[in-house]
PDB file of N, CA, C and O in Angstrom:
ATOM      1  N   MET A   1     -52.497 -99.298  35.196  1.00 46.00           N
ATOM      2  CA  MET A   1     -53.538 -98.576  34.498  1.00 46.00           C
ATOM      3  C   MET A   1     -52.904 -97.806  33.350  1.00 46.00           C
ATOM      4  O   MET A   1     -51.963 -97.052  33.527  1.00 46.00           O
ATOM      5  N   THR A   2     -53.418 -97.970  32.153  1.00 48.00           N
ATOM      6  CA  THR A   2     -52.890 -97.319  30.965  1.00 48.00           C
ATOM      7  C   THR A   2     -53.813 -96.184  30.539  1.00 48.00           C
ATOM      8  O   THR A   2     -55.022 -96.354  30.471  1.00 48.00           O
ATOM      9  N   ASP A   3     -53.211 -95.038  30.232  1.00 50.00           N
ATOM     10  CA  ASP A   3     -53.986 -93.888  29.766  1.00 50.00           C
ATOM     11  C   ASP A   3     -53.922 -93.894  28.248  1.00 50.00           C
ATOM     12  O   ASP A   3     -52.858 -93.787  27.671  1.00 50.00           O
ATOM     13  N   GLU A   4     -55.064 -94.030  27.597  1.00 57.00           N
ATOM     14  CA  GLU A   4     -55.138 -94.160  26.149  1.00 57.00           C
ATOM     15  C   GLU A   4     -55.308 -92.837  25.415  1.00 57.00           C
ATOM     16  O   GLU A   4     -55.493 -92.826  24.214  1.00 57.00           O
ATOM     17  N   ARG A   5     -55.229 -91.706  26.133  1.00 51.00           N
ATOM     18  CA  ARG A   5     -55.421 -90.418  25.473  1.00 51.00           C
ATOM     19  C   ARG A   5     -54.272 -90.112  24.522  1.00 51.00           C
ATOM     20  O   ARG A   5     -53.156 -90.576  24.705  1.00 51.00           O
ATOM     21  N   GLU A   6     -54.573 -89.314  23.523  1.00 60.00           N
ATOM     22  CA  GLU A   6     -53.574 -88.877  22.545  1.00 60.00           C
ATOM     23  C   GLU A   6     -52.608 -87.899  23.195  1.00 60.00           C
ATOM     24  O   GLU A   6     -52.957 -87.167  24.098  1.00 60.00           O
ATOM     25  N   ARG A   7     -51.364 -87.885  22.688  1.00 58.00           N
ATOM     26  CA  ARG A   7     -50.365 -86.916  23.150  1.00 58.00           C
ATOM     27  C   ARG A   7     -49.947 -86.048  21.973  1.00 58.00           C
ATOM     28  O   ARG A   7     -49.948 -86.489  20.833  1.00 58.00           O
ATOM     29  N   ASP A   8     -49.569 -84.803  22.278  1.00 54.00           N
ATOM     30  CA  ASP A   8     -49.105 -83.909  21.221  1.00 54.00           C
ATOM     31  C   ASP A   8     -47.617 -84.136  20.965  1.00 54.00           C
ATOM     32  O   ASP A   8     -47.013 -85.056  21.523  1.00 54.00           O
ATOM     33  N   THR A   9     -47.016 -83.290  20.136  1.00 61.00           N
ATOM     34  CA  THR A   9     -45.610 -83.476  19.757  1.00 61.00           C
ATOM     35  C   THR A   9     -44.650 -83.268  20.929  1.00 61.00           C
ATOM     36  O   THR A   9     -43.516 -83.731  20.872  1.00 61.00           O
ATOM     37  N   ARG A  10     -45.102 -82.612  21.992  1.00 59.00           N
ATOM     38  CA  ARG A  10     -44.268 -82.417  23.184  1.00 59.00           C
ATOM     39  C   ARG A  10     -44.522 -83.491  24.233  1.00 59.00           C
ATOM     40  O   ARG A  10     -43.963 -83.432  25.323  1.00 59.00           O
ATOM     41  N   GLY A  11     -45.378 -84.452  23.914  1.00 61.00           N
ATOM     42  CA  GLY A  11     -45.676 -85.518  24.855  1.00 61.00           C
ATOM     43  C   GLY A  11     -46.782 -85.184  25.841  1.00 61.00           C
ATOM     44  O   GLY A  11     -47.104 -85.982  26.705  1.00 61.00           O
ATOM     45  N   GLN A  12     -47.366 -83.995  25.702  1.00 51.00           N
ATOM     46  CA  GLN A  12     -48.462 -83.588  26.579  1.00 51.00           C
ATOM     47  C   GLN A  12     -49.765 -84.196  26.059  1.00 51.00           C
ATOM     48  O   GLN A  12     -49.932 -84.383  24.865  1.00 51.00           O
ATOM     49  N   PHE A  13     -50.681 -84.486  26.972  1.00 51.00           N
ATOM     50  CA  PHE A  13     -51.979 -84.991  26.554  1.00 51.00           C
ATOM     51  C   PHE A  13     -52.706 -83.928  25.747  1.00 51.00           C
ATOM     52  O   PHE A  13     -52.674 -82.757  26.088  1.00 51.00           O
ATOM     53  N   THR A  14     -53.339 -84.327  24.658  1.00 49.00           N
ATOM     54  CA  THR A  14     -54.106 -83.392  23.847  1.00 49.00           C
ATOM     55  C   THR A  14     -55.438 -83.117  24.528  1.00 49.00           C
ATOM     56  O   THR A  14     -55.948 -83.938  25.285  1.00 49.00           O
ATOM     57  N   GLU A  15     -55.976 -81.944  24.257  1.00 55.00           N
ATOM     58  CA  GLU A  15     -57.256 -81.547  24.844  1.00 55.00           C
ATOM     59  C   GLU A  15     -58.378 -82.344  24.204  1.00 55.00           C
ATOM     60  O   GLU A  15     -58.446 -82.466  22.991  1.00 55.00           O
ATOM     61  N   GLU A  16     -59.248 -82.890  25.017  1.00 70.00           N
ATOM     62  CA  GLU A  16     -60.398 -83.619  24.510  1.00 70.00           C
ATOM     63  C   GLU A  16     -61.673 -82.794  24.637  1.00 70.00           C
ATOM     64  O   GLU A  16     -62.672 -83.114  24.033  1.00 70.00           O
ATOM     65  N   THR A  17     -61.609 -81.744  25.430  1.00 82.00           N
ATOM     66  CA  THR A  17     -62.753 -80.877  25.637  1.00 82.00           C
ATOM     67  C   THR A  17     -62.475 -79.552  24.951  1.00 82.00           C
ATOM     68  O   THR A  17     -61.490 -78.887  25.251  1.00 82.00           O
ATOM     69  N   ALA A  18     -63.321 -79.176  24.013  1.00 90.00           N
ATOM     70  CA  ALA A  18     -63.137 -77.931  23.274  1.00 90.00           C
ATOM     71  C   ALA A  18     -63.641 -76.749  24.096  1.00 90.00           C
ATOM     72  O   ALA A  18     -64.484 -76.906  24.987  1.00 90.00           O
ATOM     73  N   ASP A  19     -63.112 -75.565  23.774  1.00 92.00           N
ATOM     74  CA  ASP A  19     -63.591 -74.344  24.425  1.00 92.00           C
ATOM     75  C   ASP A  19     -65.103 -74.220  24.280  1.00 92.00           C
ATOM     76  O   ASP A  19     -65.783 -73.812  25.220  1.00 92.00           O
ATOM     77  N   ASP A  20     -65.617 -74.566  23.112  1.00 95.00           N
ATOM     78  CA  ASP A  20     -67.065 -74.480  22.885  1.00 95.00           C
ATOM     79  C   ASP A  20     -67.840 -75.387  23.833  1.00 95.00           C
ATOM     80  O   ASP A  20     -68.957 -75.054  24.229  1.00 95.00           O
ATOM     81  N   ASP A  21     -67.248 -76.524  24.208  1.00 95.00           N
ATOM     82  CA  ASP A  21     -67.911 -77.412  25.178  1.00 95.00           C
ATOM     83  C   ASP A  21     -68.061 -76.708  26.522  1.00 95.00           C
ATOM     84  O   ASP A  21     -69.108 -76.799  27.173  1.00 95.00           O
ATOM     85  N   ILE A  22     -67.019 -76.008  26.937  1.00 96.00           N
ATOM     86  CA  ILE A  22     -67.056 -75.284  28.206  1.00 96.00           C
ATOM     87  C   ILE A  22     -68.059 -74.145  28.133  1.00 96.00           C
ATOM     88  O   ILE A  22     -68.900 -73.980  29.027  1.00 96.00           O
ATOM     89  N   LEU A  23     -67.992 -73.370  27.058  1.00 97.00           N
ATOM     90  CA  LEU A  23     -68.904 -72.231  26.903  1.00 97.00           C
ATOM     91  C   LEU A  23     -70.362 -72.689  26.817  1.00 97.00           C
ATOM     92  O   LEU A  23     -71.247 -72.073  27.412  1.00 97.00           O
ATOM     93  N   THR A  24     -70.617 -73.773  26.113  1.00 97.00           N
ATOM     94  CA  THR A  24     -71.976 -74.313  26.011  1.00 97.00           C
ATOM     95  C   THR A  24     -72.478 -74.767  27.376  1.00 97.00           C
ATOM     96  O   THR A  24     -73.613 -74.478  27.755  1.00 97.00           O
ATOM     97  N   ALA A  25     -71.633 -75.462  28.125  1.00 97.00           N
ATOM     98  CA  ALA A  25     -72.027 -75.915  29.464  1.00 97.00           C
ATOM     99  C   ALA A  25     -72.366 -74.720  30.348  1.00 97.00           C
ATOM    100  O   ALA A  25     -73.350 -74.747  31.104  1.00 97.00           O
ATOM    101  N   MET A  26     -71.575 -73.652  30.245  1.00 97.00           N
ATOM    102  CA  MET A  26     -71.842 -72.456  31.041  1.00 97.00           C
ATOM    103  C   MET A  26     -73.152 -71.799  30.613  1.00 97.00           C
ATOM    104  O   MET A  26     -73.937 -71.375  31.458  1.00 97.00           O
ATOM    105  N   ARG A  27     -73.396 -71.731  29.304  1.00 96.00           N
ATOM    106  CA  ARG A  27     -74.651 -71.143  28.797  1.00 96.00           C
ATOM    107  C   ARG A  27     -75.860 -71.935  29.278  1.00 96.00           C
ATOM    108  O   ARG A  27     -76.907 -71.365  29.578  1.00 96.00           O
ATOM    109  N   GLU A  28     -75.727 -73.243  29.313  1.00 96.00           N
ATOM    110  CA  GLU A  28     -76.845 -74.114  29.665  1.00 96.00           C
ATOM    111  C   GLU A  28     -76.996 -74.331  31.169  1.00 96.00           C
ATOM    112  O   GLU A  28     -77.962 -74.945  31.610  1.00 96.00           O
ATOM    113  N   SER A  29     -76.061 -73.803  31.945  1.00 96.00           N
ATOM    114  CA  SER A  29     -76.101 -73.969  33.396  1.00 96.00           C
ATOM    115  C   SER A  29     -77.301 -73.238  33.983  1.00 96.00           C
ATOM    116  O   SER A  29     -77.718 -72.189  33.492  1.00 96.00           O
ATOM    117  N   GLU A  30     -77.826 -73.773  35.065  1.00 96.00           N
ATOM    118  CA  GLU A  30     -78.902 -73.102  35.782  1.00 96.00           C
ATOM    119  C   GLU A  30     -78.368 -71.955  36.636  1.00 96.00           C
ATOM    120  O   GLU A  30     -79.140 -71.176  37.194  1.00 96.00           O
ATOM    121  N   PHE A  31     -77.051 -71.829  36.724  1.00 96.00           N
ATOM    122  CA  PHE A  31     -76.418 -70.820  37.567  1.00 96.00           C
ATOM    123  C   PHE A  31     -75.862 -69.679  36.716  1.00 96.00           C
ATOM    124  O   PHE A  31     -75.381 -69.904  35.624  1.00 96.00           O
ATOM    125  N   PRO A  32     -75.864 -68.447  37.218  1.00 96.00           N
ATOM    126  CA  PRO A  32     -75.305 -67.315  36.474  1.00 96.00           C
ATOM    127  C   PRO A  32     -73.782 -67.332  36.435  1.00 96.00           C
ATOM    128  O   PRO A  32     -73.172 -66.742  35.554  1.00 96.00           O
ATOM    129  N   ALA A  33     -73.170 -68.026  37.384  1.00 97.00           N
ATOM    130  CA  ALA A  33     -71.710 -68.163  37.429  1.00 97.00           C
ATOM    131  C   ALA A  33     -71.387 -69.573  37.906  1.00 97.00           C
ATOM    132  O   ALA A  33     -72.189 -70.204  38.600  1.00 97.00           O
ATOM    133  N   VAL A  34     -70.211 -70.061  37.520  1.00 98.00           N
ATOM    134  CA  VAL A  34     -69.818 -71.428  37.865  1.00 98.00           C
ATOM    135  C   VAL A  34     -68.404 -71.426  38.434  1.00 98.00           C
ATOM    136  O   VAL A  34     -67.673 -70.446  38.325  1.00 98.00           O
ATOM    137  N   THR A  35     -68.010 -72.546  39.014  1.00 97.00           N
ATOM    138  CA  THR A  35     -66.654 -72.734  39.526  1.00 97.00           C
ATOM    139  C   THR A  35     -65.917 -73.733  38.630  1.00 97.00           C
ATOM    140  O   THR A  35     -66.542 -74.457  37.833  1.00 97.00           O
ATOM    141  N   ALA A  36     -64.616 -73.784  38.782  1.00 97.00           N
ATOM    142  CA  ALA A  36     -63.823 -74.763  38.036  1.00 97.00           C
ATOM    143  C   ALA A  36     -64.259 -76.183  38.408  1.00 97.00           C
ATOM    144  O   ALA A  36     -64.307 -77.068  37.556  1.00 97.00           O
ATOM    145  N   ARG A  37     -64.594 -76.398  39.672  1.00 97.00           N
ATOM    146  CA  ARG A  37     -65.069 -77.724  40.105  1.00 97.00           C
ATOM    147  C   ARG A  37     -66.351 -78.087  39.366  1.00 97.00           C
ATOM    148  O   ARG A  37     -66.527 -79.214  38.917  1.00 97.00           O
ATOM    149  N   TRP A  38     -67.276 -77.141  39.220  1.00 98.00           N
ATOM    150  CA  TRP A  38     -68.522 -77.402  38.500  1.00 98.00           C
ATOM    151  C   TRP A  38     -68.226 -77.774  37.046  1.00 98.00           C
ATOM    152  O   TRP A  38     -68.786 -78.735  36.515  1.00 98.00           O
ATOM    153  N   VAL A  39     -67.342 -77.022  36.396  1.00 97.00           N
ATOM    154  CA  VAL A  39     -66.968 -77.317  35.004  1.00 97.00           C
ATOM    155  C   VAL A  39     -66.344 -78.709  34.921  1.00 97.00           C
ATOM    156  O   VAL A  39     -66.690 -79.513  34.056  1.00 97.00           O
ATOM    157  N   ALA A  40     -65.431 -79.002  35.835  1.00 97.00           N
ATOM    158  CA  ALA A  40     -64.763 -80.312  35.840  1.00 97.00           C
ATOM    159  C   ALA A  40     -65.773 -81.442  36.003  1.00 97.00           C
ATOM    160  O   ALA A  40     -65.743 -82.427  35.256  1.00 97.00           O
ATOM    161  N   ASP A  41     -66.666 -81.303  36.958  1.00 97.00           N
ATOM    162  CA  ASP A  41     -67.668 -82.347  37.202  1.00 97.00           C
ATOM    163  C   ASP A  41     -68.633 -82.484  36.031  1.00 97.00           C
ATOM    164  O   ASP A  41     -68.996 -83.594  35.644  1.00 97.00           O
ATOM    165  N   THR A  42     -69.040 -81.364  35.461  1.00 97.00           N
ATOM    166  CA  THR A  42     -70.001 -81.377  34.357  1.00 97.00           C
ATOM    167  C   THR A  42     -69.409 -82.007  33.103  1.00 97.00           C
ATOM    168  O   THR A  42     -70.068 -82.789  32.414  1.00 97.00           O
ATOM    169  N   LEU A  43     -68.155 -81.678  32.805  1.00 96.00           N
ATOM    170  CA  LEU A  43     -67.525 -82.148  31.567  1.00 96.00           C
ATOM    171  C   LEU A  43     -66.621 -83.366  31.772  1.00 96.00           C
ATOM    172  O   LEU A  43     -65.978 -83.826  30.840  1.00 96.00           O
ATOM    173  N   LYS A  44     -66.569 -83.851  33.002  1.00 95.00           N
ATOM    174  CA  LYS A  44     -65.781 -85.054  33.316  1.00 95.00           C
ATOM    175  C   LYS A  44     -64.299 -84.856  32.962  1.00 95.00           C
ATOM    176  O   LYS A  44     -63.692 -85.690  32.284  1.00 95.00           O
ATOM    177  N   ILE A  45     -63.742 -83.724  33.428  1.00 95.00           N
ATOM    178  CA  ILE A  45     -62.315 -83.461  33.253  1.00 95.00           C
ATOM    179  C   ILE A  45     -61.730 -83.151  34.629  1.00 95.00           C
ATOM    180  O   ILE A  45     -62.464 -82.937  35.593  1.00 95.00           O
ATOM    181  N   GLU A  46     -60.413 -83.143  34.721  1.00 95.00           N
ATOM    182  CA  GLU A  46     -59.751 -82.853  35.987  1.00 95.00           C
ATOM    183  C   GLU A  46     -59.946 -81.380  36.356  1.00 95.00           C
ATOM    184  O   GLU A  46     -59.959 -80.514  35.489  1.00 95.00           O
ATOM    185  N   ARG A  47     -60.064 -81.085  37.657  1.00 95.00           N
ATOM    186  CA  ARG A  47     -60.272 -79.712  38.099  1.00 95.00           C
ATOM    187  C   ARG A  47     -59.128 -78.776  37.688  1.00 95.00           C
ATOM    188  O   ARG A  47     -59.389 -77.671  37.213  1.00 95.00           O
ATOM    189  N   PRO A  48     -57.857 -79.184  37.820  1.00 95.00           N
ATOM    190  CA  PRO A  48     -56.790 -78.279  37.365  1.00 95.00           C
ATOM    191  C   PRO A  48     -56.888 -77.956  35.868  1.00 95.00           C
ATOM    192  O   PRO A  48     -56.613 -76.819  35.455  1.00 95.00           O
ATOM    193  N   SER A  49     -57.294 -78.921  35.078  1.00 94.00           N
ATOM    194  CA  SER A  49     -57.477 -78.682  33.638  1.00 94.00           C
ATOM    195  C   SER A  49     -58.617 -77.706  33.402  1.00 94.00           C
ATOM    196  O   SER A  49     -58.514 -76.801  32.566  1.00 94.00           O
ATOM    197  N   ALA A  50     -59.702 -77.882  34.134  1.00 96.00           N
ATOM    198  CA  ALA A  50     -60.843 -76.966  34.000  1.00 96.00           C
ATOM    199  C   ALA A  50     -60.418 -75.550  34.374  1.00 96.00           C
ATOM    200  O   ALA A  50     -60.732 -74.598  33.661  1.00 96.00           O
ATOM    201  N   HIS A  51     -59.671 -75.412  35.456  1.00 96.00           N
ATOM    202  CA  HIS A  51     -59.227 -74.093  35.898  1.00 96.00           C
ATOM    203  C   HIS A  51     -58.320 -73.451  34.844  1.00 96.00           C
ATOM    204  O   HIS A  51     -58.485 -72.278  34.509  1.00 96.00           O
ATOM    205  N   ARG A  52     -57.386 -74.218  34.312  1.00 96.00           N
ATOM    206  CA  ARG A  52     -56.474 -73.697  33.286  1.00 96.00           C
ATOM    207  C   ARG A  52     -57.244 -73.249  32.058  1.00 96.00           C
ATOM    208  O   ARG A  52     -57.000 -72.171  31.509  1.00 96.00           O
ATOM    209  N   ARG A  53     -58.214 -74.053  31.640  1.00 97.00           N
ATOM    210  CA  ARG A  53     -59.009 -73.712  30.455  1.00 97.00           C
ATOM    211  C   ARG A  53     -59.852 -72.468  30.707  1.00 97.00           C
ATOM    212  O   ARG A  53     -59.991 -71.617  29.838  1.00 97.00           O
ATOM    213  N   LEU A  54     -60.411 -72.341  31.900  1.00 97.00           N
ATOM    214  CA  LEU A  54     -61.180 -71.149  32.247  1.00 97.00           C
ATOM    215  C   LEU A  54     -60.286 -69.911  32.254  1.00 97.00           C
ATOM    216  O   LEU A  54     -60.681 -68.851  31.773  1.00 97.00           O
ATOM    217  N   GLU A  55     -59.068 -70.052  32.769  1.00 97.00           N
ATOM    218  CA  GLU A  55     -58.115 -68.930  32.746  1.00 97.00           C
ATOM    219  C   GLU A  55     -57.835 -68.498  31.309  1.00 97.00           C
ATOM    220  O   GLU A  55     -57.784 -67.306  31.006  1.00 97.00           O
ATOM    221  N   GLU A  56     -57.652 -69.468  30.401  1.00 96.00           N
ATOM    222  CA  GLU A  56     -57.391 -69.157  28.988  1.00 96.00           C
ATOM    223  C   GLU A  56     -58.589 -68.439  28.359  1.00 96.00           C
ATOM    224  O   GLU A  56     -58.413 -67.468  27.619  1.00 96.00           O
ATOM    225  N   LEU A  57     -59.786 -68.918  28.645  1.00 97.00           N
ATOM    226  CA  LEU A  57     -60.988 -68.274  28.121  1.00 97.00           C
ATOM    227  C   LEU A  57     -61.108 -66.848  28.670  1.00 97.00           C
ATOM    228  O   LEU A  57     -61.523 -65.940  27.954  1.00 97.00           O
ATOM    229  N   HIS A  58     -60.727 -66.664  29.920  1.00 97.00           N
ATOM    230  CA  HIS A  58     -60.752 -65.327  30.527  1.00 97.00           C
ATOM    231  C   HIS A  58     -59.735 -64.411  29.833  1.00 97.00           C
ATOM    232  O   HIS A  58     -60.049 -63.268  29.491  1.00 97.00           O
ATOM    233  N   GLU A  59     -58.527 -64.902  29.618  1.00 97.00           N
ATOM    234  CA  GLU A  59     -57.491 -64.112  28.948  1.00 97.00           C
ATOM    235  C   GLU A  59     -57.900 -63.722  27.532  1.00 97.00           C
ATOM    236  O   GLU A  59     -57.528 -62.654  27.046  1.00 97.00           O
ATOM    237  N   ASN A  60     -58.699 -64.570  26.884  1.00 95.00           N
ATOM    238  CA  ASN A  60     -59.175 -64.299  25.520  1.00 95.00           C
ATOM    239  C   ASN A  60     -60.442 -63.448  25.501  1.00 95.00           C
ATOM    240  O   ASN A  60     -60.997 -63.185  24.433  1.00 95.00           O
ATOM    241  N   GLY A  61     -60.931 -63.053  26.677  1.00 96.00           N
ATOM    242  CA  GLY A  61     -62.106 -62.199  26.756  1.00 96.00           C
ATOM    243  C   GLY A  61     -63.429 -62.916  26.578  1.00 96.00           C
ATOM    244  O   GLY A  61     -64.473 -62.276  26.445  1.00 96.00           O
ATOM    245  N   GLU A  62     -63.410 -64.244  26.591  1.00 96.00           N
ATOM    246  CA  GLU A  62     -64.641 -65.021  26.401  1.00 96.00           C
ATOM    247  C   GLU A  62     -65.491 -65.066  27.663  1.00 96.00           C
ATOM    248  O   GLU A  62     -66.717 -65.172  27.579  1.00 96.00           O
ATOM    249  N   ILE A  63     -64.839 -65.058  28.825  1.00 98.00           N
ATOM    250  CA  ILE A  63     -65.566 -65.123  30.092  1.00 98.00           C
ATOM    251  C   ILE A  63     -64.956 -64.125  31.078  1.00 98.00           C
ATOM    252  O   ILE A  63     -63.838 -63.644  30.885  1.00 98.00           O
ATOM    253  N   LYS A  64     -65.700 -63.851  32.128  1.00 98.00           N
ATOM    254  CA  LYS A  64     -65.240 -62.975  33.212  1.00 98.00           C
ATOM    255  C   LYS A  64     -65.022 -63.826  34.451  1.00 98.00           C
ATOM    256  O   LYS A  64     -65.502 -64.954  34.534  1.00 98.00           O
ATOM    257  N   ARG A  65     -64.301 -63.256  35.421  1.00 97.00           N
ATOM    258  CA  ARG A  65     -64.055 -63.987  36.663  1.00 97.00           C
ATOM    259  C   ARG A  65     -64.123 -63.056  37.850  1.00 97.00           C
ATOM    260  O   ARG A  65     -63.955 -61.839  37.719  1.00 97.00           O
ATOM    261  N   GLY A  66     -64.390 -63.640  38.995  1.00 97.00           N
ATOM    262  CA  GLY A  66     -64.405 -62.890  40.244  1.00 97.00           C
ATOM    263  C   GLY A  66     -64.007 -63.808  41.375  1.00 97.00           C
ATOM    264  O   GLY A  66     -64.256 -65.005  41.336  1.00 97.00           O
ATOM    265  N   LYS A  67     -63.362 -63.235  42.385  1.00 96.00           N
ATOM    266  CA  LYS A  67     -62.939 -64.012  43.558  1.00 96.00           C
ATOM    267  C   LYS A  67     -63.906 -63.764  44.706  1.00 96.00           C
ATOM    268  O   LYS A  67     -64.119 -62.625  45.109  1.00 96.00           O
ATOM    269  N   LEU A  68     -64.487 -64.832  45.203  1.00 95.00           N
ATOM    270  CA  LEU A  68     -65.366 -64.733  46.357  1.00 95.00           C
ATOM    271  C   LEU A  68     -64.566 -64.808  47.653  1.00 95.00           C
ATOM    272  O   LEU A  68     -64.976 -64.285  48.678  1.00 95.00           O
ATOM    273  N   SER A  69     -63.429 -65.496  47.577  1.00 94.00           N
ATOM    274  CA  SER A  69     -62.511 -65.632  48.708  1.00 94.00           C
ATOM    275  C   SER A  69     -61.159 -66.027  48.110  1.00 94.00           C
ATOM    276  O   SER A  69     -61.066 -66.250  46.901  1.00 94.00           O
ATOM    277  N   PRO A  70     -60.117 -66.117  48.927  1.00 92.00           N
ATOM    278  CA  PRO A  70     -58.819 -66.498  48.355  1.00 92.00           C
ATOM    279  C   PRO A  70     -58.836 -67.841  47.614  1.00 92.00           C
ATOM    280  O   PRO A  70     -58.045 -68.060  46.716  1.00 92.00           O
ATOM    281  N   ARG A  71     -59.763 -68.720  47.976  1.00 91.00           N
ATOM    282  CA  ARG A  71     -59.799 -70.043  47.349  1.00 91.00           C
ATOM    283  C   ARG A  71     -60.977 -70.272  46.411  1.00 91.00           C
ATOM    284  O   ARG A  71     -61.059 -71.313  45.778  1.00 91.00           O
ATOM    285  N   VAL A  72     -61.915 -69.339  46.348  1.00 93.00           N
ATOM    286  CA  VAL A  72     -63.116 -69.542  45.530  1.00 93.00           C
ATOM    287  C   VAL A  72     -63.179 -68.489  44.420  1.00 93.00           C
ATOM    288  O   VAL A  72     -63.282 -67.299  44.686  1.00 93.00           O
ATOM    289  N   VAL A  73     -63.098 -68.995  43.182  1.00 96.00           N
ATOM    290  CA  VAL A  73     -63.195 -68.137  41.995  1.00 96.00           C
ATOM    291  C   VAL A  73     -64.442 -68.561  41.232  1.00 96.00           C
ATOM    292  O   VAL A  73     -64.697 -69.754  41.064  1.00 96.00           O
ATOM    293  N   ILE A  74     -65.212 -67.574  40.787  1.00 98.00           N
ATOM    294  CA  ILE A  74     -66.375 -67.871  39.958  1.00 98.00           C
ATOM    295  C   ILE A  74     -66.142 -67.301  38.564  1.00 98.00           C
ATOM    296  O   ILE A  74     -65.387 -66.343  38.385  1.00 98.00           O
ATOM    297  N   TRP A  75     -66.794 -67.915  37.593  1.00 98.00           N
ATOM    298  CA  TRP A  75     -66.637 -67.555  36.186  1.00 98.00           C
ATOM    299  C   TRP A  75     -68.010 -67.371  35.576  1.00 98.00           C
ATOM    300  O   TRP A  75     -68.931 -68.114  35.890  1.00 98.00           O
ATOM    301  N   TRP A  76     -68.165 -66.381  34.687  1.00 98.00           N
ATOM    302  CA  TRP A  76     -69.436 -66.179  33.996  1.00 98.00           C
ATOM    303  C   TRP A  76     -69.147 -65.694  32.575  1.00 98.00           C
ATOM    304  O   TRP A  76     -68.044 -65.249  32.271  1.00 98.00           O
ATOM    305  N   LEU A  77     -70.151 -65.811  31.723  1.00 97.00           N
ATOM    306  CA  LEU A  77     -69.996 -65.460  30.318  1.00 97.00           C
ATOM    307  C   LEU A  77     -69.901 -63.951  30.135  1.00 97.00           C
ATOM    308  O   LEU A  77     -70.622 -63.201  30.785  1.00 97.00           O
ATOM    309  N   SER A  78     -69.006 -63.536  29.261  1.00 89.00           N
ATOM    310  CA  SER A  78     -68.878 -62.127  28.905  1.00 89.00           C
ATOM    311  C   SER A  78     -70.041 -61.747  28.018  1.00 89.00           C
ATOM    312  O   SER A  78     -70.522 -62.561  27.237  1.00 89.00           O
ATOM    313  N   GLU A  79     -70.492 -60.531  28.115  1.00 80.00           N
ATOM    314  CA  GLU A  79     -71.513 -60.044  27.207  1.00 80.00           C
ATOM    315  C   GLU A  79     -70.802 -59.386  26.044  1.00 80.00           C
ATOM    316  O   GLU A  79     -70.021 -58.478  26.243  1.00 80.00           O
ATOM    317  N   LYS A  80     -71.046 -59.897  24.851  1.00 59.00           N
ATOM    318  CA  LYS A  80     -70.392 -59.362  23.655  1.00 59.00           C
ATOM    319  C   LYS A  80     -71.360 -58.630  22.800  1.00 59.00           C
ATOM    320  O   LYS A  80     -72.490 -58.878  22.738  1.00 59.00           O
TER     321      LYS A  80
END
């Protein structure tokens, strides 16, 4: 199986899903908060990638997060 995705100068796969895609999906969600699994399933990306991207958006102040349990993290849009 060959992966046809683009790679950056370090050989890492380039992002195909923009931050705006994630934020738009969250805005359009029927839920007030989402999980990384929901983002991954909605945008057809891997769950670890969704989690990493959500962490980056959180660090940039775009979204908030909360832990429901040691394994369950929810994410919601920041009010600006």
